Tab-separated table of C-alpha atoms in Angstrom:
chain	number	residue	atom	x	y	z
A	1495	MET	CA	29.598	10.604	7.005
A	1496	VAL	CA	31.672	7.432	7.162
A	1497	GLY	CA	32.525	5.776	3.840
A	1498	THR	CA	31.017	2.343	3.312
A	1499	SER	CA	34.339	0.592	2.765
A	1500	ALA	CA	35.560	1.978	6.076
A	1501	VAL	CA	32.344	0.880	7.708
A	1502	ILE	CA	32.713	-2.709	6.517
A	1503	GLU	CA	36.400	-2.780	7.353
A	1504	SER	CA	35.647	-1.507	10.861
A	1505	MET	CA	32.909	-4.099	11.333
A	1506	SER	CA	35.139	-6.900	10.081
A	1507	SER	CA	38.108	-5.966	12.252
A	1508	ALA	CA	35.822	-5.650	15.229
A	1509	VAL	CA	34.646	-9.230	14.833
A	1510	ASN	CA	37.987	-10.787	14.040
A	1511	GLY	CA	39.869	-8.701	16.560
A	1512	LYS	CA	37.108	-9.113	19.171
A	1513	GLU	CA	37.001	-5.367	19.824
A	1514	VAL	CA	33.235	-5.494	19.870
A	1515	ALA	CA	32.675	-2.650	22.265
A	1516	ASP	CA	34.427	-0.238	19.882
A	1517	VAL	CA	32.432	-1.067	16.753
A	1518	ARG	CA	31.584	2.104	14.845
A	1519	PHE	CA	29.588	2.265	11.706
A	1520	ASP	CA	26.978	4.424	10.068
A	1521	LEU	CA	23.806	2.694	8.918
A	1522	THR	CA	23.137	5.537	6.493
A	1523	ALA	CA	26.513	5.229	4.812
A	1524	VAL	CA	26.247	5.152	1.028
A	1525	VAL	CA	28.756	4.847	-1.779
A	1526	PRO	CA	27.712	7.603	-4.233
A	1527	GLU	CA	29.306	5.985	-7.249
A	1528	LEU	CA	27.312	2.795	-6.688
A	1529	VAL	CA	23.912	4.432	-6.756
A	1530	PRO	CA	22.032	2.815	-9.669
A	1531	ALA	CA	22.077	4.801	-12.855
A	1532	VAL	CA	18.969	6.695	-13.811
A	1533	VAL	CA	16.626	4.512	-15.825
A	1534	LYS	CA	15.029	5.847	-18.969
A	1535	SER	CA	11.397	4.874	-19.258
A	1536	GLU	CA	8.611	5.742	-21.644
A	1537	VAL	CA	5.512	6.980	-19.868
A	1538	ASP	CA	2.185	8.150	-21.177
A	1539	ALA	CA	1.674	11.750	-20.159
A	1540	ALA	CA	-1.257	13.955	-20.947
A	1541	VAL	CA	0.378	17.159	-22.052
A	1542	ASN	CA	-1.928	20.136	-22.577
A	1543	GLY	CA	-4.861	17.770	-22.942
A	1544	GLY	CA	-3.224	15.542	-25.562
A	1545	ASP	CA	-1.594	12.134	-25.194
A	1546	GLU	CA	2.081	12.238	-26.057
A	1547	GLU	CA	4.853	9.800	-25.350
A	1548	GLN	CA	7.848	11.361	-23.678
A	1549	LYS	CA	11.057	10.166	-22.119
A	1550	ARG	CA	11.257	10.601	-18.390
A	1551	GLU	CA	14.025	9.831	-15.965
A	1552	ILE	CA	13.019	7.438	-13.201
A	1553	VAL	CA	15.336	7.731	-10.235
A	1554	LEU	CA	15.733	4.385	-8.505
A	1555	GLY	CA	16.548	4.026	-4.837
A	1556	ARG	CA	20.076	3.563	-3.586
A	1557	ASN	CA	21.975	0.321	-4.022
A	1558	ILE	CA	22.585	-0.804	-0.442
A	1559	HIS	CA	24.249	-4.116	-1.264
A	1560	THR	CA	27.692	-2.700	-0.584
A	1561	SER	CA	26.646	-1.529	2.879
A	1562	SER	CA	24.738	-4.649	3.868
A	1563	PHE	CA	25.430	-6.504	7.077
A	1564	SER	CA	27.106	-9.763	6.162
A	1565	VAL	CA	26.395	-13.040	7.904
A	1566	THR	CA	29.567	-14.527	9.382
A	1567	GLU	CA	30.063	-18.011	10.710
A	1568	PRO	CA	30.470	-18.383	14.498
A	1569	ASP	CA	34.004	-19.011	15.740
A	1570	ALA	CA	34.892	-22.574	16.648
A	1571	ASP	CA	36.139	-21.234	19.954
A	1572	ASP	CA	33.236	-21.254	22.399
A	1573	ASP	CA	34.839	-18.360	24.304
A	1574	SER	CA	34.068	-16.026	21.400
A	1575	THR	CA	30.318	-16.571	21.633
A	1576	GLY	CA	29.914	-13.697	24.055
A	1577	ASP	CA	31.810	-11.365	21.740
A	1578	LYS	CA	29.627	-12.365	18.807
A	1579	GLU	CA	26.452	-11.777	20.825
A	1580	ALA	CA	27.688	-8.364	21.898
A	1581	TYR	CA	28.529	-7.464	18.300
A	1582	MET	CA	25.071	-8.482	17.074
A	1583	ALA	CA	23.450	-6.562	19.920
A	1584	SER	CA	25.340	-3.424	18.919
A	1585	VAL	CA	24.228	-3.803	15.285
A	1586	LEU	CA	20.608	-4.209	16.306
A	1587	ALA	CA	20.754	-1.278	18.720
A	1588	ARG	CA	22.003	1.030	16.000
A	1589	TYR	CA	19.471	-0.360	13.544
A	1590	ARG	CA	16.720	0.419	16.050
A	1591	LYS	CA	18.014	3.987	16.254
A	1592	THR	CA	17.846	4.242	12.462
A	1593	LEU	CA	14.263	2.954	12.449
A	1594	THR	CA	13.297	5.494	15.085
A	1595	ASP	CA	14.838	8.293	13.032
A	1596	ARG	CA	13.277	7.219	9.727
A	1597	THR	CA	9.855	6.884	11.353
A	1598	LYS	CA	10.008	10.596	12.213
A	1599	TYR	CA	10.241	11.451	8.503
A	1600	HIS	CA	7.653	9.118	7.049
A	1601	LEU	CA	4.911	10.739	4.951
A	1602	GLY	CA	4.650	9.248	1.470
A	1603	TYR	CA	3.462	5.692	2.051
A	1604	PRO	CA	0.154	4.626	3.618
A	1605	TYR	CA	1.351	3.051	6.848
A	1606	ASN	CA	-0.020	3.797	10.283
A	1607	LEU	CA	3.098	3.777	12.472
A	1608	ASP	CA	1.239	4.571	15.688
A	1609	PHE	CA	0.746	1.298	17.532
A	1610	ASP	CA	1.664	-0.597	20.678
A	1611	TYR	CA	1.453	-4.375	20.697
A	1612	GLY	CA	3.371	-5.007	23.893
A	1613	ALA	CA	0.742	-7.485	25.056
A	1614	LEU	CA	1.576	-9.774	22.130
A	1615	THR	CA	5.293	-10.113	22.815
A	1616	GLN	CA	4.541	-13.183	24.950
A	1617	LEU	CA	3.527	-15.023	21.746
A	1618	GLN	CA	6.638	-14.304	19.671
A	1619	HIS	CA	8.360	-17.469	20.828
A	1620	PHE	CA	5.908	-19.669	18.897
A	1621	SER	CA	5.979	-20.679	15.222
A	1622	ILE	CA	2.341	-19.875	14.427
A	1623	ASN	CA	1.360	-21.042	10.938
A	1624	ASN	CA	-2.188	-20.943	9.571
A	1625	LEU	CA	-1.507	-23.195	6.592
A	1626	GLY	CA	-4.527	-24.378	4.655
A	1627	ASP	CA	-8.151	-23.264	4.900
A	1628	PRO	CA	-8.899	-20.876	7.805
A	1629	PHE	CA	-12.160	-22.721	8.480
A	1630	ILE	CA	-10.731	-26.268	8.533
A	1631	GLU	CA	-8.189	-27.168	11.186
A	1632	SER	CA	-5.126	-28.974	9.873
A	1633	ASN	CA	-2.923	-31.478	11.655
A	1634	TYR	CA	-0.544	-28.651	12.544
A	1635	GLY	CA	-1.733	-27.501	15.942
A	1636	VAL	CA	0.288	-24.312	16.489
A	1637	HIS	CA	-2.079	-21.976	14.653
A	1638	SER	CA	-4.279	-18.916	15.255
A	1639	ARG	CA	-7.352	-19.854	13.211
A	1640	GLN	CA	-9.688	-18.880	16.049
A	1641	PHE	CA	-8.377	-15.318	15.803
A	1642	GLU	CA	-8.289	-15.348	12.008
A	1643	VAL	CA	-11.942	-16.347	11.663
A	1644	GLY	CA	-12.914	-13.779	14.300
A	1645	VAL	CA	-11.232	-11.057	12.217
A	1646	LEU	CA	-12.870	-12.325	9.015
A	1647	ASP	CA	-16.289	-12.258	10.683
A	1648	TRP	CA	-15.687	-8.637	11.711
A	1649	PHE	CA	-14.957	-7.660	8.111
A	1650	ALA	CA	-17.946	-9.704	6.894
A	1651	ARG	CA	-20.180	-7.561	9.114
A	1652	LEU	CA	-18.471	-4.418	7.814
A	1653	TRP	CA	-19.169	-5.417	4.203
A	1654	ASP	CA	-22.665	-6.872	4.760
A	1655	ILE	CA	-22.272	-10.564	4.045
A	1656	GLU	CA	-23.528	-13.430	6.216
A	1657	LYS	CA	-21.144	-15.878	7.862
A	1658	ASP	CA	-22.439	-18.795	5.807
A	1659	GLU	CA	-22.130	-16.856	2.534
A	1660	TYR	CA	-18.500	-15.767	2.537
A	1661	TRP	CA	-15.038	-17.297	2.412
A	1662	GLY	CA	-11.818	-15.477	3.086
A	1663	TYR	CA	-8.416	-15.491	4.675
A	1664	ILE	CA	-5.723	-13.217	6.072
A	1665	THR	CA	-3.158	-12.660	3.361
A	1666	ASN	CA	0.523	-11.795	3.553
A	1667	CYS	CA	-0.023	-8.394	1.893
A	1668	GLY	CA	-2.440	-6.307	-0.153
A	1669	THR	CA	-1.004	-7.601	-3.413
A	1670	GLU	CA	-1.868	-11.172	-2.431
A	1671	GLY	CA	-5.450	-10.055	-1.830
A	1672	ASN	CA	-5.582	-8.604	-5.336
A	1673	LEU	CA	-3.961	-11.690	-6.853
A	1674	HIS	CA	-6.546	-13.873	-5.133
A	1675	GLY	CA	-9.523	-11.695	-6.056
A	1676	ILE	CA	-8.534	-11.598	-9.732
A	1677	LEU	CA	-7.811	-15.339	-9.664
A	1678	VAL	CA	-11.300	-16.090	-8.339
A	1679	GLY	CA	-12.743	-13.943	-11.134
A	1680	ARG	CA	-10.632	-15.784	-13.705
A	1681	GLU	CA	-11.742	-19.183	-12.357
A	1682	VAL	CA	-15.405	-18.136	-12.424
A	1683	PHE	CA	-14.985	-16.760	-15.963
A	1684	PRO	CA	-12.013	-18.530	-17.637
A	1685	GLU	CA	-12.600	-16.589	-20.867
A	1686	GLY	CA	-13.251	-13.280	-19.131
A	1687	ILE	CA	-11.456	-10.031	-19.942
A	1688	LEU	CA	-9.897	-8.071	-17.087
A	1689	TYR	CA	-10.769	-4.359	-16.988
A	1690	ALA	CA	-8.805	-1.997	-14.745
A	1691	SER	CA	-8.188	1.721	-14.798
A	1692	LYS	CA	-4.714	2.855	-15.732
A	1693	GLU	CA	-4.266	4.200	-12.187
A	1694	SER	CA	-4.897	0.818	-10.584
A	1695	HIS	CA	-2.191	-0.677	-8.373
A	1696	TYR	CA	0.569	-2.421	-10.291
A	1697	SER	CA	-0.419	-5.759	-8.716
A	1698	ILE	CA	-3.571	-5.826	-10.852
A	1699	PHE	CA	-1.529	-5.829	-14.042
A	1700	LYS	CA	0.888	-8.282	-12.465
A	1701	ALA	CA	-2.107	-10.595	-11.961
A	1702	ALA	CA	-3.024	-10.248	-15.634
A	1703	ARG	CA	0.496	-11.275	-16.650
A	1704	MET	CA	0.672	-14.147	-14.183
A	1705	TYR	CA	-2.693	-15.589	-15.228
A	1706	ARG	CA	-2.206	-14.859	-18.942
A	1707	MET	CA	-5.407	-12.825	-18.972
A	1708	GLU	CA	-6.515	-10.455	-21.683
A	1709	CYS	CA	-6.492	-7.036	-20.037
A	1710	GLU	CA	-8.090	-3.745	-21.054
A	1711	LYS	CA	-6.574	-0.670	-19.422
A	1712	VAL	CA	-9.318	1.930	-18.945
A	1713	GLY	CA	-8.743	5.684	-18.931
A	1714	THR	CA	-9.237	7.863	-15.871
A	1715	LEU	CA	-10.598	11.276	-14.991
A	1716	LEU	CA	-8.327	13.998	-13.609
A	1717	THR	CA	-9.332	12.886	-10.115
A	1718	GLY	CA	-7.902	9.431	-10.831
A	1719	GLU	CA	-11.306	7.712	-10.928
A	1720	ILE	CA	-12.114	5.244	-13.670
A	1721	ASP	CA	-13.612	6.923	-16.741
A	1722	CYS	CA	-16.854	5.027	-17.226
A	1723	ALA	CA	-17.347	6.534	-20.692
A	1724	ASP	CA	-14.119	4.855	-21.816
A	1725	PHE	CA	-15.096	1.754	-19.832
A	1726	LYS	CA	-18.353	1.574	-21.787
A	1727	VAL	CA	-16.537	1.795	-25.131
A	1728	LYS	CA	-14.247	-1.083	-24.181
A	1729	LEU	CA	-17.105	-3.209	-22.828
A	1730	LEU	CA	-19.146	-2.807	-26.014
A	1731	ALA	CA	-16.142	-3.880	-28.088
A	1732	ASN	CA	-16.012	-7.166	-26.137
A	1733	LYS	CA	-19.665	-7.982	-25.496
A	1734	ASP	CA	-19.125	-11.644	-26.367
A	1735	LYS	CA	-16.868	-12.249	-23.334
A	1736	PRO	CA	-17.545	-11.970	-19.575
A	1737	ALA	CA	-16.061	-9.031	-17.710
A	1738	ILE	CA	-13.747	-9.173	-14.692
A	1739	ILE	CA	-13.415	-5.691	-13.231
A	1740	ASN	CA	-11.048	-4.214	-10.688
A	1741	VAL	CA	-12.644	-1.323	-8.809
A	1742	ASN	CA	-10.304	0.914	-6.824
A	1743	ILE	CA	-11.347	2.006	-3.359
A	1744	GLY	CA	-8.556	4.555	-3.270
A	1745	THR	CA	-6.021	4.641	-6.102
A	1746	THR	CA	-2.319	4.369	-5.337
A	1747	VAL	CA	-1.218	7.899	-6.252
A	1748	LYS	CA	-4.278	10.163	-6.017
A	1749	GLY	CA	-6.408	8.233	-3.538
A	1750	ALA	CA	-9.350	8.295	-5.960
A	1751	VAL	CA	-12.387	6.107	-5.287
A	1752	ASP	CA	-13.955	4.527	-8.359
A	1753	ASP	CA	-17.726	4.957	-8.498
A	1754	LEU	CA	-18.840	1.373	-7.848
A	1755	ASP	CA	-22.503	2.123	-8.544
A	1756	LEU	CA	-21.663	3.764	-11.869
A	1757	VAL	CA	-19.416	0.825	-12.814
A	1758	ILE	CA	-22.313	-1.582	-12.148
A	1759	LYS	CA	-24.752	0.624	-14.065
A	1760	THR	CA	-22.345	0.822	-17.014
A	1761	LEU	CA	-22.111	-2.972	-17.098
A	1762	GLU	CA	-25.898	-3.289	-17.021
A	1763	ASP	CA	-26.340	-0.593	-19.698
A	1764	CYS	CA	-23.963	-2.550	-21.932
A	1765	GLY	CA	-26.115	-5.655	-21.585
A	1766	PHE	CA	-24.027	-7.556	-19.020
A	1767	SER	CA	-26.263	-9.443	-16.599
A	1768	HIS	CA	-25.045	-10.158	-13.065
A	1769	ASP	CA	-23.963	-13.648	-14.069
A	1770	GLN	CA	-21.678	-12.214	-16.770
A	1771	PHE	CA	-19.345	-10.125	-14.673
A	1772	TYR	CA	-17.176	-10.344	-11.573
A	1773	ILE	CA	-16.073	-7.271	-9.602
A	1774	HIS	CA	-13.053	-7.253	-7.316
A	1775	CYS	CA	-12.748	-4.213	-5.043
A	1776	ASP	CA	-9.160	-3.230	-4.216
A	1777	GLY	CA	-9.565	-1.383	-0.932
A	1778	ALA	CA	-5.915	-1.588	0.141
A	1779	LEU	CA	-5.937	1.632	2.176
A	1780	PHE	CA	-9.300	3.343	1.927
A	1781	GLY	CA	-11.378	0.164	2.019
A	1782	LEU	CA	-11.233	0.313	5.807
A	1783	MET	CA	-11.595	4.093	5.994
A	1784	MET	CA	-14.545	4.648	3.661
A	1785	PRO	CA	-17.135	2.820	5.813
A	1786	PHE	CA	-16.574	5.495	8.463
A	1787	VAL	CA	-17.076	8.486	6.157
A	1788	LYS	CA	-20.742	9.438	6.356
A	1789	ARG	CA	-21.130	10.809	2.833
A	1790	ALA	CA	-19.155	8.001	1.175
A	1791	PRO	CA	-20.893	5.357	-0.956
A	1792	LYS	CA	-20.914	1.865	0.526
A	1793	VAL	CA	-18.816	-1.075	-0.513
A	1794	THR	CA	-21.115	-3.960	0.298
A	1795	PHE	CA	-21.840	-7.498	-0.796
A	1796	LYS	CA	-25.475	-6.405	-1.067
A	1797	LYS	CA	-24.269	-5.112	-4.435
A	1798	PRO	CA	-23.159	-7.551	-7.161
A	1799	ILE	CA	-19.483	-7.649	-6.244
A	1800	GLY	CA	-17.356	-10.779	-6.030
A	1801	SER	CA	-14.566	-9.905	-3.598
A	1802	VAL	CA	-12.984	-7.191	-1.458
A	1803	SER	CA	-9.442	-6.922	-0.144
A	1804	VAL	CA	-7.754	-4.505	2.252
A	1805	SER	CA	-4.290	-4.203	3.740
A	1806	GLY	CA	-3.759	-4.766	7.437
A	1807	HIS	CA	-0.456	-2.915	7.720
A	1808	LYS	CA	-1.825	0.361	6.393
A	1809	PHE	CA	-4.712	2.029	8.211
A	1810	VAL	CA	-4.973	-0.669	10.902
A	1811	GLY	CA	-1.276	-0.395	11.682
A	1812	CYS	CA	0.056	-3.941	11.907
A	1813	PRO	CA	3.852	-4.085	12.261
A	1814	MET	CA	4.132	-6.660	9.463
A	1815	PRO	CA	2.601	-6.660	5.959
A	1816	CYS	CA	-0.742	-8.472	5.889
A	1817	GLY	CA	-4.238	-8.108	4.503
A	1818	VAL	CA	-7.787	-9.420	4.453
A	1819	GLN	CA	-9.489	-10.982	1.432
A	1820	LEU	CA	-13.200	-11.860	1.349
A	1821	THR	CA	-15.138	-13.458	-1.481
A	1822	ARG	CA	-18.448	-15.243	-1.887
A	1823	LEU	CA	-18.425	-18.839	-0.689
A	1824	GLU	CA	-20.163	-19.979	-3.891
A	1825	HIS	CA	-17.091	-18.943	-5.916
A	1826	ILE	CA	-14.380	-20.605	-3.879
A	1827	ASN	CA	-15.058	-24.225	-4.886
A	1828	ALA	CA	-13.556	-23.464	-8.275
A	1829	LEU	CA	-10.221	-22.858	-6.538
A	1830	SER	CA	-10.166	-25.218	-3.591
A	1831	SER	CA	-8.694	-28.696	-3.337
A	1832	ASN	CA	-8.341	-31.124	-0.453
A	1833	VAL	CA	-4.772	-31.679	0.733
A	1834	GLU	CA	-4.217	-34.936	2.591
A	1835	TYR	CA	-0.799	-33.794	3.813
A	1836	LEU	CA	-2.497	-30.988	5.744
A	1837	ALA	CA	-5.757	-32.767	6.540
A	1838	SER	CA	-7.286	-29.513	5.313
A	1839	ARG	CA	-8.478	-27.805	2.168
A	1840	ASP	CA	-6.566	-25.084	0.409
A	1841	ALA	CA	-7.755	-22.241	-1.794
A	1842	THR	CA	-5.185	-19.605	-0.886
A	1843	ILE	CA	-2.342	-18.161	-2.946
A	1844	MET	CA	0.330	-19.031	-0.410
A	1845	GLY	CA	0.638	-22.325	1.460
A	1846	SER	CA	2.068	-21.299	4.808
A	1847	ARG	CA	0.538	-18.130	6.191
A	1848	ASN	CA	1.697	-15.834	8.958
A	1849	GLY	CA	-0.203	-16.919	12.062
A	1850	HIS	CA	0.925	-13.855	14.013
A	1851	ALA	CA	-0.839	-11.382	11.689
A	1852	PRO	CA	-4.366	-12.454	12.769
A	1853	LEU	CA	-3.362	-11.861	16.392
A	1854	PHE	CA	-2.296	-8.285	15.662
A	1855	LEU	CA	-5.441	-7.586	13.646
A	1856	TRP	CA	-7.694	-9.144	16.289
A	1857	TYR	CA	-5.983	-7.130	19.021
A	1858	THR	CA	-6.395	-3.812	17.195
A	1859	LEU	CA	-10.004	-4.415	16.143
A	1860	ASN	CA	-10.902	-5.203	19.746
A	1861	ARG	CA	-9.096	-2.157	21.117
A	1862	LYS	CA	-10.455	0.382	18.631
A	1863	GLY	CA	-13.715	-0.979	17.279
A	1864	TYR	CA	-15.959	0.924	14.894
A	1865	LYS	CA	-15.988	4.093	16.999
A	1866	GLY	CA	-12.213	4.160	17.352
A	1867	PHE	CA	-11.689	3.798	13.617
A	1868	GLN	CA	-14.278	6.483	12.935
A	1869	LYS	CA	-12.392	8.966	15.131
A	1870	GLU	CA	-9.115	8.147	13.400
A	1871	VAL	CA	-10.664	8.538	9.938
A	1872	GLN	CA	-12.059	11.943	10.871
A	1873	LYS	CA	-8.657	13.004	12.200
A	1874	CYS	CA	-6.933	11.890	8.980
A	1875	LEU	CA	-9.384	13.726	6.724
A	1876	ARG	CA	-9.174	16.881	8.844
A	1877	ASN	CA	-5.364	16.883	8.788
A	1878	ALA	CA	-5.323	16.151	5.053
A	1879	HIS	CA	-7.432	19.252	4.379
A	1880	TYR	CA	-5.106	21.235	6.630
A	1881	LEU	CA	-2.092	20.115	4.604
A	1882	LYS	CA	-3.738	20.830	1.260
A	1883	ASP	CA	-4.850	24.317	2.337
A	1884	ARG	CA	-1.373	25.199	3.618
A	1885	LEU	CA	0.259	23.972	0.404
A	1886	ILE	CA	-2.083	26.092	-1.730
A	1887	GLY	CA	-1.533	29.017	0.630
A	1888	ALA	CA	2.205	28.698	0.048
A	1889	GLY	CA	1.699	28.760	-3.728
A	1890	ILE	CA	2.355	25.040	-4.188
A	1891	SER	CA	0.165	23.021	-6.560
A	1892	ALA	CA	-1.984	20.546	-4.600
A	1893	MET	CA	-5.094	18.395	-4.886
A	1894	LEU	CA	-7.159	16.367	-2.424
A	1895	ASN	CA	-9.981	14.097	-3.546
A	1896	GLU	CA	-13.196	14.470	-1.569
A	1897	LEU	CA	-13.111	11.019	0.053
A	1898	SER	CA	-9.365	10.760	0.472
A	1899	SER	CA	-6.557	11.524	2.907
A	1900	THR	CA	-3.956	11.436	0.109
A	1901	VAL	CA	-2.701	14.933	-0.714
A	1902	VAL	CA	-1.108	15.198	-4.176
A	1903	PHE	CA	1.297	18.071	-4.741
A	1904	GLU	CA	4.219	19.328	-6.806
A	1905	ARG	CA	7.155	16.905	-6.869
A	1906	PRO	CA	10.118	18.299	-4.932
A	1907	LYS	CA	13.044	19.184	-7.158
A	1908	ASP	CA	15.650	17.591	-4.892
A	1909	GLU	CA	15.689	13.785	-4.655
A	1910	GLU	CA	17.441	13.991	-1.284
A	1911	PHE	CA	14.419	15.875	0.044
A	1912	VAL	CA	12.179	13.149	-1.399
A	1913	ARG	CA	14.224	10.435	0.301
A	1914	LYS	CA	14.368	12.231	3.630
A	1915	TRP	CA	10.580	12.487	3.844
A	1916	GLN	CA	10.079	9.137	2.081
A	1917	LEU	CA	7.715	10.600	-0.497
A	1918	ALA	CA	6.095	8.520	-3.221
A	1919	CYS	CA	6.452	10.208	-6.626
A	1920	GLU	CA	5.107	9.756	-10.119
A	1921	ARG	CA	5.806	12.071	-13.049
A	1922	ASN	CA	5.639	15.648	-11.648
A	1923	MET	CA	3.566	14.579	-8.650
A	1924	ALA	CA	4.391	13.573	-5.113
A	1925	HIS	CA	1.945	12.749	-2.377
A	1926	VAL	CA	1.562	12.620	1.376
A	1927	VAL	CA	-0.777	9.997	2.803
A	1928	VAL	CA	-2.155	11.403	6.040
A	1929	MET	CA	-2.457	8.492	8.463
A	1930	PRO	CA	-3.357	8.393	12.174
A	1931	SER	CA	0.341	8.592	13.054
A	1932	VAL	CA	0.796	11.815	11.034
A	1933	THR	CA	0.369	14.764	13.390
A	1934	VAL	CA	-0.147	18.434	12.602
A	1935	ASP	CA	3.307	19.121	14.084
A	1936	LYS	CA	4.893	16.680	11.617
A	1937	LEU	CA	3.001	18.310	8.745
A	1938	ASP	CA	4.127	21.765	9.883
A	1939	ASN	CA	7.765	20.632	10.016
A	1940	PHE	CA	7.449	19.154	6.541
A	1941	LEU	CA	5.821	22.280	5.141
A	1942	ASP	CA	8.391	24.600	6.706
A	1943	GLU	CA	11.230	22.559	5.185
A	1944	LEU	CA	9.510	22.374	1.803
A	1945	VAL	CA	8.871	26.123	1.628
A	1946	GLU	CA	12.460	26.880	2.645
A	1947	ALA	CA	13.853	24.377	0.124
A	1948	ARG	CA	11.713	25.786	-2.702
A	1949	SER	CA	13.076	29.268	-2.031
A	1950	ILE	CA	16.489	27.833	-2.890
A	1951	TRP	CA	15.419	25.581	-5.784
A	1952	TYR	CA	13.547	28.369	-7.569
A	1953	LYS	CA	15.565	31.458	-6.585
A	1954	ASP	CA	16.732	31.690	-10.198
A	1955	GLU	CA	13.847	33.128	-12.231
A	1956	ASP	CA	14.767	30.841	-15.117
A	1957	VAL	CA	13.996	27.753	-13.007
A	1958	LYS	CA	10.245	27.229	-12.687
A	1959	PRO	CA	8.162	24.818	-10.613
A	1960	PRO	CA	6.556	22.051	-12.700
A	1961	CYS	CA	3.110	22.484	-14.203
A	1962	LEU	CA	0.617	19.946	-12.831
A	1963	ALA	CA	-2.420	21.004	-14.848
A	1964	SER	CA	-2.463	17.764	-16.869
A	1965	ASP	CA	-2.214	15.690	-13.686
A	1966	ILE	CA	-4.477	17.430	-11.177
A	1967	GLY	CA	-6.303	20.083	-13.213
A	1968	SER	CA	-5.516	23.736	-13.936
A	1969	LYS	CA	-7.592	24.940	-10.962
A	1970	ASN	CA	-5.244	23.092	-8.597
A	1971	CYS	CA	-2.052	24.114	-10.388
A	1972	CYS	CA	0.001	26.968	-8.958
A	1973	CYS	CA	2.720	27.067	-11.620
A	1974	PRO	CA	3.567	30.570	-12.868
A	1975	GLN	CA	1.420	30.162	-16.003
A	1976	HIS	CA	-1.742	29.051	-14.203
A	1977	ARG	CA	-1.217	31.408	-11.280
A	1978	MET	CA	-1.337	34.305	-13.744
A	1979	ILE	CA	-4.545	32.951	-15.296
A	1980	SER	CA	-6.241	32.543	-11.922
């Protein structure tokens, strides 16, 4: 591997010396001594059924600042323009090769990398901006509102709400959808308390900080679902204030789906009428998968929910981060204001919005439709069960929630292995999110490497695999202690 200083020196001399054709550098070059130090962090861990605070090392990703590609000013000499273009082309070509390689080893994050949007390349030369309200055309004419509203209508049908009863927009990411949903709830109930399970996405708690909201963190079951018994205790302690609730349609780590019907029943049992609570459903990944699982409960505006958000770059497979946020039209007036500068109304989080994202969503929804998504969901669930069964068969702790394609398993001991396969980790857990782009062959390659690596990590009898009983239950734990019990 080439050292980073040599890489930068080579790049610099290539530009200044105009030896562009001979540029050599390694995009994976890293300076070991500049990797960020391990961060000590206090985490709550349930150890042997009890809550204890313990110190845990959180390993941050590599510091790539020293190997970044600097921006250099063009030479005053016009003759050098061709050299500069050739240099930039070589950088981009090697970057493309790196992307191709890293895509082969992508398992831990919920992105569908299987897509082809060649038909949309003809539109990349336009600055498409959907600033303002999707339903009110602004003075800026280079927009894609027609596509955006078409996509929103498709999701309105999916979640059972009439066109004249909803408002929504295509967001820049799933977090923006959550920020908007919680903001609507806060505007409807300014004195409301936010309730969210401790396994909710970090953006929910970010929203609480941003909006200065009182927030109650609710416990969870081993599956990762919200614990409605604990939820009830916290509701009863705050009966004098309205409730704003985040319901997870697939938690970040375990892929758990909160029981929406039980959450509503708990609210009603605690004396909260429908005009005293607001429910936001965070469906980042599974919000678009669950409608196509026959035995799954429905997320629908026929129930007393206030908003739903999903990500567009996850299951759908858009090449840029984006999302969809829908709420009831009756709620949006509390947020909206007319903007003369735009000749439109605005109730979004961001001002300018990516006008290309609606085109990608519209294109995919038209190509796949309900039946196409249903086939992909079935494939994901089938492959997820395959992965879980093979992990257990290899003696590796693993869990898969009934309605999920997220397989939780024992955290690999080697951080280089984690980085290679781009695994998401928390405490002693790692997970693989089985998406349409994850094939059985890729899973087999991953499993073969994991089994081989574990034979090295744990060849010394004094080194044991971690116990995951407190995270995924003793029945799913294959550590030496629980293997003997079973």
